[in-house]
């Protein structure tokens, strides 16, 4: 358990999110409760509601922070298709960096409560590559569905293996191959 927080210093949103991420890394999403966060911070859980209206709002900030802490591979000098592929790899690494990270990030994005930046970034990259404005948002969503869905599948299988639900080992990840297939398909929609 972390040392008690100095009660004279005010609790900040950043402390709440950082503590939530530490709990997520330690026990996963099902046990990430407002009570657990309050206990780790040395405050009553009601103190958290001064910063977040509800748990879902907090989880939206946690999802944003998972993405913000993820890798950012420099790709400015690369071909546009490679930039999109690398961006997807970075997103995959970010959400798989925390237990249940994919579940949390894709849920908050689906609910419109966080994790919007990857969609905006991918849509921008695709539009810059020449994808028409009416196709770029769909292509960005398709990429995110693949990235988050693949990461969720990996994390779910790993959890089931740890829990003894399944014992079969899987073949190494095929994320790169799948990503190449999706990115190549999107590139085929570029105007000539």
Short mmCIF file of N, CA and C in Angstrom, two decimals:
data_model
loop_
_atom_site.label_atom_id
_atom_site.label_comp_id
_atom_site.label_asym_id
_atom_site.label_seq_id
_atom_site.Cartn_x
_atom_site.Cartn_y
_atom_site.Cartn_z
N UNK A 1 0.85 -1.18 0.00
CA UNK A 1 0.00 0.00 0.00
C UNK A 1 0.89 1.24 0.00
N UNK A 2 0.51 2.27 -0.77
CA UNK A 2 1.32 3.48 -0.83
C UNK A 2 1.29 4.23 0.50
N UNK A 3 2.30 5.06 0.73
CA UNK A 3 2.30 5.84 1.97
C UNK A 3 1.11 6.79 1.98
N UNK A 4 0.62 7.13 3.16
CA UNK A 4 -0.53 8.04 3.20
C UNK A 4 -0.20 9.39 2.60
N UNK A 5 -1.18 9.97 1.96
CA UNK A 5 -1.04 11.27 1.33
C UNK A 5 -1.03 12.33 2.42
N UNK A 6 -0.28 13.39 2.20
CA UNK A 6 -0.25 14.50 3.15
C UNK A 6 -1.63 15.16 3.15
N UNK A 7 -2.37 15.10 4.28
CA UNK A 7 -3.73 15.64 4.28
C UNK A 7 -3.79 17.15 4.11
N UNK A 8 -2.67 17.82 4.26
CA UNK A 8 -2.67 19.29 4.11
C UNK A 8 -2.57 19.70 2.64
N UNK A 9 -2.11 18.79 1.80
CA UNK A 9 -2.04 19.14 0.38
C UNK A 9 -3.33 18.71 -0.29
N UNK A 10 -3.89 19.58 -1.14
CA UNK A 10 -5.17 19.24 -1.78
C UNK A 10 -5.01 18.09 -2.77
N UNK A 11 -6.03 17.30 -2.83
CA UNK A 11 -6.09 16.19 -3.78
C UNK A 11 -6.30 16.77 -5.18
N UNK A 12 -5.57 16.23 -6.16
CA UNK A 12 -5.70 16.73 -7.53
C UNK A 12 -6.26 15.64 -8.45
N UNK A 13 -6.78 16.07 -9.58
CA UNK A 13 -7.27 15.13 -10.59
C UNK A 13 -6.13 14.21 -11.04
N UNK A 14 -4.94 14.79 -11.19
CA UNK A 14 -3.79 14.01 -11.64
C UNK A 14 -3.46 12.89 -10.64
N UNK A 15 -3.55 13.17 -9.35
CA UNK A 15 -3.30 12.14 -8.34
C UNK A 15 -4.35 11.04 -8.42
N UNK A 16 -5.58 11.42 -8.66
CA UNK A 16 -6.66 10.43 -8.75
C UNK A 16 -6.42 9.52 -9.96
N UNK A 17 -6.11 10.10 -11.11
CA UNK A 17 -5.87 9.31 -12.32
C UNK A 17 -4.63 8.44 -12.16
N UNK A 18 -3.56 8.99 -11.62
CA UNK A 18 -2.33 8.23 -11.42
C UNK A 18 -2.58 7.04 -10.49
N UNK A 19 -3.32 7.25 -9.43
CA UNK A 19 -3.64 6.16 -8.50
C UNK A 19 -4.52 5.12 -9.19
N UNK A 20 -5.48 5.57 -9.98
CA UNK A 20 -6.34 4.63 -10.71
C UNK A 20 -5.51 3.77 -11.66
N UNK A 21 -4.53 4.37 -12.33
CA UNK A 21 -3.66 3.61 -13.23
C UNK A 21 -2.83 2.58 -12.47
N UNK A 22 -2.35 2.95 -11.31
CA UNK A 22 -1.57 2.01 -10.50
C UNK A 22 -2.43 0.82 -10.06
N UNK A 23 -3.66 1.10 -9.68
CA UNK A 23 -4.57 0.02 -9.28
C UNK A 23 -4.91 -0.84 -10.50
N UNK A 24 -5.18 -0.21 -11.63
CA UNK A 24 -5.47 -0.96 -12.86
C UNK A 24 -4.31 -1.89 -13.19
N UNK A 25 -3.09 -1.39 -13.09
CA UNK A 25 -1.91 -2.21 -13.39
C UNK A 25 -1.78 -3.37 -12.40
N UNK A 26 -2.20 -3.15 -11.19
CA UNK A 26 -2.05 -4.16 -10.14
C UNK A 26 -3.16 -5.21 -10.16
N UNK A 27 -4.41 -4.79 -10.36
CA UNK A 27 -5.52 -5.74 -10.19
C UNK A 27 -6.49 -5.81 -11.37
N UNK A 28 -6.38 -4.92 -12.35
CA UNK A 28 -7.27 -4.96 -13.50
C UNK A 28 -8.55 -4.16 -13.28
N UNK A 29 -9.34 -4.07 -14.33
CA UNK A 29 -10.53 -3.22 -14.35
C UNK A 29 -11.63 -3.64 -13.37
N UNK A 30 -11.93 -4.93 -13.20
CA UNK A 30 -13.03 -5.29 -12.29
C UNK A 30 -12.82 -4.80 -10.85
N UNK A 31 -11.58 -4.70 -10.41
CA UNK A 31 -11.30 -4.28 -9.04
C UNK A 31 -10.87 -2.81 -8.94
N UNK A 32 -11.00 -2.08 -10.02
CA UNK A 32 -10.70 -0.65 -10.01
C UNK A 32 -11.97 0.07 -9.56
N UNK A 33 -12.09 0.25 -8.26
CA UNK A 33 -13.28 0.86 -7.68
C UNK A 33 -12.94 2.21 -7.09
N UNK A 34 -13.96 3.04 -6.90
CA UNK A 34 -13.76 4.33 -6.25
C UNK A 34 -13.27 4.11 -4.82
N UNK A 35 -13.76 3.09 -4.18
CA UNK A 35 -13.32 2.78 -2.81
C UNK A 35 -11.83 2.44 -2.80
N UNK A 36 -11.38 1.63 -3.75
CA UNK A 36 -9.97 1.25 -3.81
C UNK A 36 -9.09 2.47 -4.07
N UNK A 37 -9.54 3.34 -4.94
CA UNK A 37 -8.77 4.56 -5.24
C UNK A 37 -8.70 5.44 -4.00
N UNK A 38 -9.84 5.64 -3.33
CA UNK A 38 -9.85 6.44 -2.11
C UNK A 38 -8.95 5.85 -1.04
N UNK A 39 -8.98 4.54 -0.89
CA UNK A 39 -8.14 3.88 0.11
C UNK A 39 -6.67 4.11 -0.19
N UNK A 40 -6.27 3.92 -1.45
CA UNK A 40 -4.87 4.13 -1.82
C UNK A 40 -4.44 5.59 -1.62
N UNK A 41 -5.36 6.51 -1.80
CA UNK A 41 -5.04 7.93 -1.63
C UNK A 41 -5.17 8.39 -0.18
N UNK A 42 -5.76 7.53 0.66
CA UNK A 42 -5.95 7.90 2.06
C UNK A 42 -7.07 8.90 2.26
N UNK A 43 -8.09 8.83 1.39
CA UNK A 43 -9.25 9.72 1.50
C UNK A 43 -10.53 8.90 1.42
N UNK A 44 -11.62 9.49 1.83
CA UNK A 44 -12.93 8.86 1.64
C UNK A 44 -13.26 8.89 0.15
N UNK A 45 -13.95 7.87 -0.32
CA UNK A 45 -14.26 7.85 -1.75
C UNK A 45 -15.09 9.06 -2.16
N UNK A 46 -15.84 9.63 -1.24
CA UNK A 46 -16.63 10.83 -1.58
C UNK A 46 -15.73 12.00 -2.01
N UNK A 47 -14.47 12.03 -1.52
CA UNK A 47 -13.55 13.10 -1.92
C UNK A 47 -13.25 13.06 -3.42
N UNK A 48 -13.35 11.88 -4.02
CA UNK A 48 -13.07 11.73 -5.45
C UNK A 48 -14.13 12.44 -6.30
N UNK A 49 -15.34 12.54 -5.76
CA UNK A 49 -16.44 13.15 -6.50
C UNK A 49 -16.33 14.67 -6.56
N UNK A 50 -15.36 15.24 -5.87
CA UNK A 50 -15.09 16.67 -6.04
C UNK A 50 -14.35 16.91 -7.36
N UNK A 51 -13.74 15.85 -7.88
CA UNK A 51 -12.96 15.95 -9.12
C UNK A 51 -13.66 15.30 -10.31
N UNK A 52 -14.47 14.30 -10.04
CA UNK A 52 -15.16 13.57 -11.11
C UNK A 52 -16.61 13.35 -10.70
N UNK A 53 -17.52 13.64 -11.62
CA UNK A 53 -18.94 13.51 -11.32
C UNK A 53 -19.35 12.08 -11.03
N UNK A 54 -18.65 11.13 -11.68
CA UNK A 54 -18.98 9.72 -11.48
C UNK A 54 -17.78 8.87 -11.93
N UNK A 55 -17.89 7.58 -11.72
CA UNK A 55 -16.79 6.69 -12.05
C UNK A 55 -16.51 6.69 -13.56
N UNK A 56 -17.55 6.77 -14.37
CA UNK A 56 -17.35 6.76 -15.82
C UNK A 56 -16.54 7.96 -16.28
N UNK A 57 -16.77 9.12 -15.69
CA UNK A 57 -15.98 10.30 -16.04
C UNK A 57 -14.51 10.09 -15.67
N UNK A 58 -14.29 9.49 -14.51
CA UNK A 58 -12.91 9.18 -14.11
C UNK A 58 -12.29 8.19 -15.08
N UNK A 59 -13.04 7.15 -15.45
CA UNK A 59 -12.49 6.16 -16.38
C UNK A 59 -12.17 6.78 -17.74
N UNK A 60 -12.93 7.79 -18.16
CA UNK A 60 -12.60 8.51 -19.40
C UNK A 60 -11.24 9.18 -19.30
N UNK A 61 -10.96 9.78 -18.15
CA UNK A 61 -9.64 10.40 -17.95
C UNK A 61 -8.54 9.35 -17.86
N UNK A 62 -8.84 8.21 -17.26
CA UNK A 62 -7.86 7.12 -17.18
C UNK A 62 -7.55 6.61 -18.58
N UNK A 63 -8.57 6.46 -19.41
CA UNK A 63 -8.35 6.02 -20.79
C UNK A 63 -7.47 7.01 -21.54
N UNK A 64 -7.75 8.30 -21.37
CA UNK A 64 -6.92 9.32 -22.03
C UNK A 64 -5.47 9.24 -21.57
N UNK A 65 -5.27 8.98 -20.29
CA UNK A 65 -3.91 8.91 -19.75
C UNK A 65 -3.18 7.66 -20.23
N UNK A 66 -3.89 6.55 -20.36
CA UNK A 66 -3.27 5.33 -20.91
C UNK A 66 -2.71 5.65 -22.30
N UNK A 67 -3.51 6.33 -23.10
CA UNK A 67 -3.07 6.68 -24.46
C UNK A 67 -1.94 7.70 -24.43
N UNK A 68 -2.01 8.67 -23.54
CA UNK A 68 -0.97 9.70 -23.45
C UNK A 68 0.37 9.11 -23.03
N UNK A 69 0.33 8.07 -22.21
CA UNK A 69 1.57 7.45 -21.72
C UNK A 69 2.13 6.42 -22.70
N UNK A 70 1.39 6.13 -23.75
CA UNK A 70 1.84 5.14 -24.72
C UNK A 70 2.99 5.65 -25.57
N UNK A 71 3.62 4.74 -26.30
CA UNK A 71 4.75 5.14 -27.14
C UNK A 71 4.31 6.02 -28.30
N UNK A 72 5.23 6.83 -28.76
CA UNK A 72 5.02 7.68 -29.95
C UNK A 72 6.24 7.52 -30.83
N UNK A 73 6.16 6.60 -31.77
CA UNK A 73 7.27 6.36 -32.67
C UNK A 73 7.38 7.50 -33.68
N UNK A 74 8.55 8.14 -33.76
CA UNK A 74 8.70 9.21 -34.75
C UNK A 74 8.52 8.64 -36.16
N UNK A 75 7.66 9.28 -36.95
CA UNK A 75 7.39 8.74 -38.29
C UNK A 75 7.22 9.83 -39.34
N UNK A 76 7.65 11.03 -39.04
CA UNK A 76 7.43 12.15 -39.96
C UNK A 76 8.09 11.96 -41.32
N UNK A 77 9.21 11.26 -41.37
CA UNK A 77 9.94 11.08 -42.62
C UNK A 77 9.51 9.82 -43.37
N UNK A 78 8.48 9.15 -42.90
CA UNK A 78 8.06 7.88 -43.52
C UNK A 78 6.90 8.10 -44.47
N UNK A 79 6.69 7.09 -45.31
CA UNK A 79 5.55 7.12 -46.22
C UNK A 79 4.26 7.12 -45.39
N UNK A 80 3.21 7.69 -45.94
CA UNK A 80 1.95 7.84 -45.19
C UNK A 80 1.39 6.50 -44.72
N UNK A 81 1.45 5.48 -45.55
CA UNK A 81 0.93 4.17 -45.18
C UNK A 81 1.70 3.61 -43.98
N UNK A 82 3.00 3.81 -43.97
CA UNK A 82 3.84 3.35 -42.87
C UNK A 82 3.54 4.16 -41.60
N UNK A 83 3.28 5.44 -41.74
CA UNK A 83 2.94 6.27 -40.59
C UNK A 83 1.65 5.77 -39.93
N UNK A 84 0.66 5.43 -40.72
CA UNK A 84 -0.60 4.92 -40.19
C UNK A 84 -0.36 3.60 -39.47
N UNK A 85 0.40 2.71 -40.10
CA UNK A 85 0.69 1.40 -39.50
C UNK A 85 1.42 1.57 -38.17
N UNK A 86 2.43 2.44 -38.12
CA UNK A 86 3.17 2.67 -36.88
C UNK A 86 2.29 3.29 -35.80
N UNK A 87 1.40 4.17 -36.20
CA UNK A 87 0.47 4.77 -35.24
C UNK A 87 -0.40 3.67 -34.60
N UNK A 88 -0.85 2.74 -35.42
CA UNK A 88 -1.65 1.62 -34.91
C UNK A 88 -0.83 0.74 -33.96
N UNK A 89 0.42 0.50 -34.29
CA UNK A 89 1.29 -0.28 -33.40
C UNK A 89 1.47 0.42 -32.06
N UNK A 90 1.65 1.73 -32.10
CA UNK A 90 1.79 2.50 -30.85
C UNK A 90 0.52 2.42 -30.01
N UNK A 91 -0.63 2.54 -30.65
CA UNK A 91 -1.90 2.43 -29.92
C UNK A 91 -2.05 1.05 -29.30
N UNK A 92 -1.71 0.02 -30.05
CA UNK A 92 -1.78 -1.35 -29.54
C UNK A 92 -0.88 -1.51 -28.32
N UNK A 93 0.32 -0.98 -28.40
CA UNK A 93 1.25 -1.07 -27.27
C UNK A 93 0.71 -0.31 -26.06
N UNK A 94 0.10 0.84 -26.30
CA UNK A 94 -0.44 1.64 -25.19
C UNK A 94 -1.55 0.89 -24.46
N UNK A 95 -2.51 0.34 -25.19
CA UNK A 95 -3.65 -0.29 -24.52
C UNK A 95 -3.30 -1.65 -23.92
N UNK A 96 -2.30 -2.31 -24.48
CA UNK A 96 -1.90 -3.59 -23.89
C UNK A 96 -0.89 -3.39 -22.76
N UNK A 97 -0.51 -2.16 -22.50
CA UNK A 97 0.42 -1.86 -21.42
C UNK A 97 -0.20 -1.94 -20.04
N UNK A 98 -1.52 -2.04 -19.98
CA UNK A 98 -2.26 -2.16 -18.72
C UNK A 98 -3.23 -3.31 -18.83
N UNK A 99 -3.37 -4.11 -17.77
CA UNK A 99 -4.41 -5.15 -17.80
C UNK A 99 -5.76 -4.50 -18.08
N UNK A 100 -6.51 -5.06 -18.97
CA UNK A 100 -7.83 -4.56 -19.35
C UNK A 100 -7.78 -3.18 -20.00
N UNK A 101 -6.59 -2.76 -20.43
CA UNK A 101 -6.45 -1.45 -21.05
C UNK A 101 -7.27 -1.31 -22.32
N UNK A 102 -7.31 -2.37 -23.13
CA UNK A 102 -8.08 -2.31 -24.38
C UNK A 102 -9.56 -2.18 -24.07
N UNK A 103 -10.06 -2.96 -23.12
CA UNK A 103 -11.47 -2.90 -22.73
C UNK A 103 -11.82 -1.49 -22.26
N UNK A 104 -11.00 -0.94 -21.40
CA UNK A 104 -11.26 0.40 -20.85
C UNK A 104 -11.24 1.46 -21.94
N UNK A 105 -10.20 1.48 -22.75
CA UNK A 105 -10.06 2.52 -23.77
C UNK A 105 -11.16 2.42 -24.82
N UNK A 106 -11.43 1.20 -25.31
CA UNK A 106 -12.45 1.11 -26.36
C UNK A 106 -13.84 1.41 -25.81
N UNK A 107 -14.09 1.07 -24.55
CA UNK A 107 -15.40 1.38 -23.96
C UNK A 107 -15.59 2.88 -23.81
N UNK A 108 -14.58 3.56 -23.30
CA UNK A 108 -14.71 5.01 -23.11
C UNK A 108 -14.84 5.73 -24.45
N UNK A 109 -14.14 5.23 -25.48
CA UNK A 109 -14.28 5.81 -26.81
C UNK A 109 -15.69 5.57 -27.35
N UNK A 110 -16.19 4.35 -27.19
CA UNK A 110 -17.53 4.02 -27.68
C UNK A 110 -18.60 4.84 -26.97
N UNK A 111 -18.40 5.12 -25.68
CA UNK A 111 -19.37 5.90 -24.91
C UNK A 111 -19.23 7.40 -25.15
N UNK A 112 -18.17 7.81 -25.86
CA UNK A 112 -17.92 9.23 -26.07
C UNK A 112 -17.45 9.94 -24.80
N UNK A 113 -16.81 9.18 -23.91
CA UNK A 113 -16.39 9.74 -22.62
C UNK A 113 -14.87 9.86 -22.49
N UNK A 114 -14.14 9.62 -23.57
CA UNK A 114 -12.69 9.71 -23.55
C UNK A 114 -12.11 8.98 -24.74
N UNK A 115 -10.78 8.98 -24.82
CA UNK A 115 -10.05 8.24 -25.85
C UNK A 115 -10.41 8.67 -27.27
N UNK A 116 -10.71 9.96 -27.45
CA UNK A 116 -11.06 10.48 -28.77
C UNK A 116 -9.84 10.79 -29.63
N UNK A 117 -8.71 11.08 -28.99
CA UNK A 117 -7.52 11.53 -29.72
C UNK A 117 -7.06 10.55 -30.81
N UNK A 118 -7.00 9.24 -30.56
CA UNK A 118 -6.55 8.35 -31.64
C UNK A 118 -7.42 8.42 -32.89
N UNK A 119 -8.73 8.54 -32.71
CA UNK A 119 -9.61 8.68 -33.87
C UNK A 119 -9.28 9.94 -34.64
N UNK A 120 -9.15 11.05 -33.93
CA UNK A 120 -8.85 12.33 -34.58
C UNK A 120 -7.50 12.28 -35.30
N UNK A 121 -6.50 11.68 -34.64
CA UNK A 121 -5.17 11.58 -35.24
C UNK A 121 -5.18 10.71 -36.49
N UNK A 122 -5.83 9.55 -36.41
CA UNK A 122 -5.88 8.66 -37.58
C UNK A 122 -6.68 9.29 -38.72
N UNK A 123 -7.79 9.90 -38.39
CA UNK A 123 -8.59 10.57 -39.43
C UNK A 123 -7.74 11.63 -40.12
N UNK A 124 -6.96 12.39 -39.34
CA UNK A 124 -6.08 13.40 -39.92
C UNK A 124 -5.01 12.80 -40.80
N UNK A 125 -4.37 11.74 -40.33
CA UNK A 125 -3.34 11.07 -41.14
C UNK A 125 -3.93 10.55 -42.45
N UNK A 126 -5.11 9.97 -42.38
CA UNK A 126 -5.74 9.40 -43.57
C UNK A 126 -6.19 10.50 -44.54
N UNK A 127 -6.70 11.59 -43.99
CA UNK A 127 -7.09 12.72 -44.86
C UNK A 127 -5.86 13.32 -45.53
N UNK A 128 -4.76 13.46 -44.75
CA UNK A 128 -3.51 13.98 -45.32
C UNK A 128 -2.98 13.07 -46.43
N UNK A 129 -3.26 11.78 -46.31
CA UNK A 129 -2.80 10.83 -47.32
C UNK A 129 -3.65 10.91 -48.60
N UNK A 130 -4.76 11.65 -48.53
CA UNK A 130 -5.59 11.82 -49.71
C UNK A 130 -6.90 11.06 -49.68
N UNK A 131 -7.21 10.40 -48.56
CA UNK A 131 -8.49 9.69 -48.46
C UNK A 131 -9.61 10.73 -48.43
N UNK A 132 -10.65 10.52 -49.21
CA UNK A 132 -11.74 11.50 -49.25
C UNK A 132 -12.37 11.73 -47.87
N UNK A 133 -12.88 12.94 -47.65
CA UNK A 133 -13.47 13.32 -46.36
C UNK A 133 -14.62 12.41 -45.93
N UNK A 134 -15.34 11.85 -46.89
CA UNK A 134 -16.45 10.98 -46.53
C UNK A 134 -15.99 9.55 -46.20
N UNK A 135 -14.74 9.22 -46.47
CA UNK A 135 -14.21 7.88 -46.21
C UNK A 135 -13.25 7.86 -45.03
N UNK A 136 -12.52 8.94 -44.81
CA UNK A 136 -11.49 8.97 -43.76
C UNK A 136 -12.03 8.63 -42.36
N UNK A 137 -13.19 9.15 -41.94
CA UNK A 137 -13.69 8.77 -40.60
C UNK A 137 -14.00 7.28 -40.48
N UNK A 138 -14.58 6.71 -41.52
CA UNK A 138 -14.89 5.28 -41.50
C UNK A 138 -13.61 4.47 -41.46
N UNK A 139 -12.62 4.88 -42.22
CA UNK A 139 -11.34 4.17 -42.22
C UNK A 139 -10.67 4.27 -40.85
N UNK A 140 -10.74 5.44 -40.22
CA UNK A 140 -10.15 5.61 -38.88
C UNK A 140 -10.86 4.71 -37.88
N UNK A 141 -12.19 4.67 -37.92
CA UNK A 141 -12.94 3.77 -37.01
C UNK A 141 -12.59 2.32 -37.27
N UNK A 142 -12.45 1.94 -38.53
CA UNK A 142 -12.10 0.56 -38.88
C UNK A 142 -10.74 0.19 -38.28
N UNK A 143 -9.78 1.08 -38.40
CA UNK A 143 -8.46 0.83 -37.82
C UNK A 143 -8.55 0.67 -36.30
N UNK A 144 -9.30 1.56 -35.65
CA UNK A 144 -9.43 1.46 -34.18
C UNK A 144 -10.17 0.21 -33.76
N UNK A 145 -11.18 -0.19 -34.51
CA UNK A 145 -11.87 -1.44 -34.20
C UNK A 145 -10.90 -2.61 -34.27
N UNK A 146 -10.05 -2.60 -35.28
CA UNK A 146 -9.06 -3.67 -35.39
C UNK A 146 -8.06 -3.61 -34.23
N UNK A 147 -7.48 -2.45 -33.99
CA UNK A 147 -6.45 -2.32 -32.94
C UNK A 147 -7.01 -2.70 -31.58
N UNK A 148 -8.13 -2.08 -31.20
CA UNK A 148 -8.70 -2.35 -29.88
C UNK A 148 -9.25 -3.77 -29.78
N UNK A 149 -9.88 -4.23 -30.84
CA UNK A 149 -10.42 -5.59 -30.81
C UNK A 149 -9.33 -6.64 -30.70
N UNK A 150 -8.25 -6.45 -31.42
CA UNK A 150 -7.14 -7.39 -31.36
C UNK A 150 -6.51 -7.38 -29.97
N UNK A 151 -6.31 -6.19 -29.43
CA UNK A 151 -5.72 -6.07 -28.09
C UNK A 151 -6.64 -6.69 -27.04
N UNK A 152 -7.94 -6.46 -27.18
CA UNK A 152 -8.91 -7.03 -26.24
C UNK A 152 -8.86 -8.56 -26.29
N UNK A 153 -8.79 -9.11 -27.49
CA UNK A 153 -8.70 -10.55 -27.66
C UNK A 153 -7.45 -11.10 -26.97
N UNK A 154 -6.32 -10.44 -27.18
CA UNK A 154 -5.07 -10.87 -26.54
C UNK A 154 -5.18 -10.81 -25.02
N UNK A 155 -5.70 -9.70 -24.51
CA UNK A 155 -5.80 -9.54 -23.06
C UNK A 155 -6.81 -10.51 -22.45
N UNK A 156 -7.91 -10.75 -23.14
CA UNK A 156 -8.91 -11.70 -22.63
C UNK A 156 -8.34 -13.11 -22.57
N UNK A 157 -7.60 -13.49 -23.59
CA UNK A 157 -7.01 -14.83 -23.60
C UNK A 157 -5.96 -14.95 -22.51
N UNK A 158 -5.15 -13.94 -22.32
CA UNK A 158 -4.14 -13.97 -21.26
C UNK A 158 -4.79 -14.08 -19.89
N UNK A 159 -5.88 -13.35 -19.68
CA UNK A 159 -6.60 -13.42 -18.41
C UNK A 159 -7.19 -14.81 -18.20
N UNK A 160 -7.78 -15.37 -19.24
CA UNK A 160 -8.36 -16.71 -19.15
C UNK A 160 -7.29 -17.76 -18.86
N UNK A 161 -6.11 -17.59 -19.42
CA UNK A 161 -5.00 -18.51 -19.17
C UNK A 161 -4.55 -18.40 -17.72
N UNK A 162 -4.38 -17.16 -17.23
CA UNK A 162 -3.98 -16.96 -15.82
C UNK A 162 -5.01 -17.52 -14.86
N UNK A 163 -6.28 -17.44 -15.23
CA UNK A 163 -7.36 -17.91 -14.37
C UNK A 163 -7.56 -19.42 -14.46
N UNK A 164 -6.86 -20.08 -15.38
CA UNK A 164 -7.03 -21.51 -15.55
C UNK A 164 -8.23 -21.91 -16.38
N UNK A 165 -8.87 -20.94 -17.01
CA UNK A 165 -10.04 -21.22 -17.84
C UNK A 165 -9.64 -21.93 -19.13
N UNK A 166 -8.54 -21.50 -19.71
CA UNK A 166 -7.99 -22.15 -20.90
C UNK A 166 -6.54 -22.49 -20.63
N UNK A 167 -6.09 -23.54 -21.26
CA UNK A 167 -4.69 -23.94 -21.08
C UNK A 167 -3.93 -23.93 -22.40
N UNK A 168 -4.66 -23.83 -23.48
CA UNK A 168 -4.01 -23.87 -24.79
C UNK A 168 -3.18 -22.61 -25.00
N UNK A 169 -1.97 -22.80 -25.43
CA UNK A 169 -1.12 -21.66 -25.77
C UNK A 169 -1.45 -21.22 -27.18
N UNK A 170 -1.40 -19.95 -27.40
CA UNK A 170 -1.68 -19.41 -28.71
C UNK A 170 -0.40 -19.24 -29.50
N UNK A 171 -0.59 -19.15 -30.79
CA UNK A 171 0.54 -18.83 -31.65
C UNK A 171 0.92 -17.38 -31.40
N UNK A 172 2.10 -16.97 -31.76
CA UNK A 172 2.48 -15.56 -31.54
C UNK A 172 1.48 -14.62 -32.20
N UNK A 173 1.44 -13.41 -31.69
CA UNK A 173 0.49 -12.41 -32.16
C UNK A 173 0.60 -12.19 -33.66
N UNK A 174 -0.55 -12.07 -34.29
CA UNK A 174 -0.58 -11.77 -35.72
C UNK A 174 -1.03 -10.32 -35.95
N UNK A 175 -0.81 -9.48 -34.95
CA UNK A 175 -1.25 -8.08 -35.05
C UNK A 175 -0.63 -7.38 -36.25
N UNK A 176 0.66 -7.56 -36.44
CA UNK A 176 1.34 -6.87 -37.54
C UNK A 176 0.75 -7.25 -38.89
N UNK A 177 0.51 -8.54 -39.09
CA UNK A 177 -0.06 -9.01 -40.35
C UNK A 177 -1.46 -8.45 -40.55
N UNK A 178 -2.28 -8.53 -39.51
CA UNK A 178 -3.63 -7.99 -39.60
C UNK A 178 -3.64 -6.50 -39.87
N UNK A 179 -2.77 -5.79 -39.19
CA UNK A 179 -2.66 -4.35 -39.39
C UNK A 179 -2.28 -4.03 -40.83
N UNK A 180 -1.31 -4.77 -41.37
CA UNK A 180 -0.91 -4.57 -42.77
C UNK A 180 -2.08 -4.81 -43.72
N UNK A 181 -2.88 -5.82 -43.44
CA UNK A 181 -4.04 -6.12 -44.29
C UNK A 181 -5.02 -4.96 -44.28
N UNK A 182 -5.34 -4.45 -43.08
CA UNK A 182 -6.31 -3.35 -42.98
C UNK A 182 -5.75 -2.08 -43.61
N UNK A 183 -4.51 -1.74 -43.31
CA UNK A 183 -3.91 -0.52 -43.86
C UNK A 183 -3.82 -0.61 -45.38
N UNK A 184 -3.44 -1.76 -45.92
CA UNK A 184 -3.35 -1.94 -47.37
C UNK A 184 -4.74 -1.81 -48.01
N UNK A 185 -5.75 -2.35 -47.35
CA UNK A 185 -7.11 -2.22 -47.86
C UNK A 185 -7.57 -0.77 -47.90
N UNK A 186 -7.23 -0.02 -46.86
CA UNK A 186 -7.58 1.40 -46.84
C UNK A 186 -6.81 2.15 -47.93
N UNK A 187 -5.54 1.81 -48.11
CA UNK A 187 -4.73 2.48 -49.13
C UNK A 187 -5.30 2.25 -50.52
N UNK A 188 -5.97 1.11 -50.71
CA UNK A 188 -6.58 0.84 -52.02
C UNK A 188 -7.72 1.79 -52.32
N UNK A 189 -8.25 2.47 -51.30
CA UNK A 189 -9.35 3.42 -51.49
C UNK A 189 -8.85 4.82 -51.83
N UNK A 190 -7.53 5.00 -51.85
CA UNK A 190 -6.97 6.30 -52.21
C UNK A 190 -7.23 6.59 -53.69
N UNK A 191 -7.55 7.83 -53.99
CA UNK A 191 -7.76 8.15 -55.41
C UNK A 191 -6.47 8.01 -56.20
N UNK A 192 -6.61 7.67 -57.46
CA UNK A 192 -5.42 7.47 -58.31
C UNK A 192 -4.71 8.73 -58.63
#
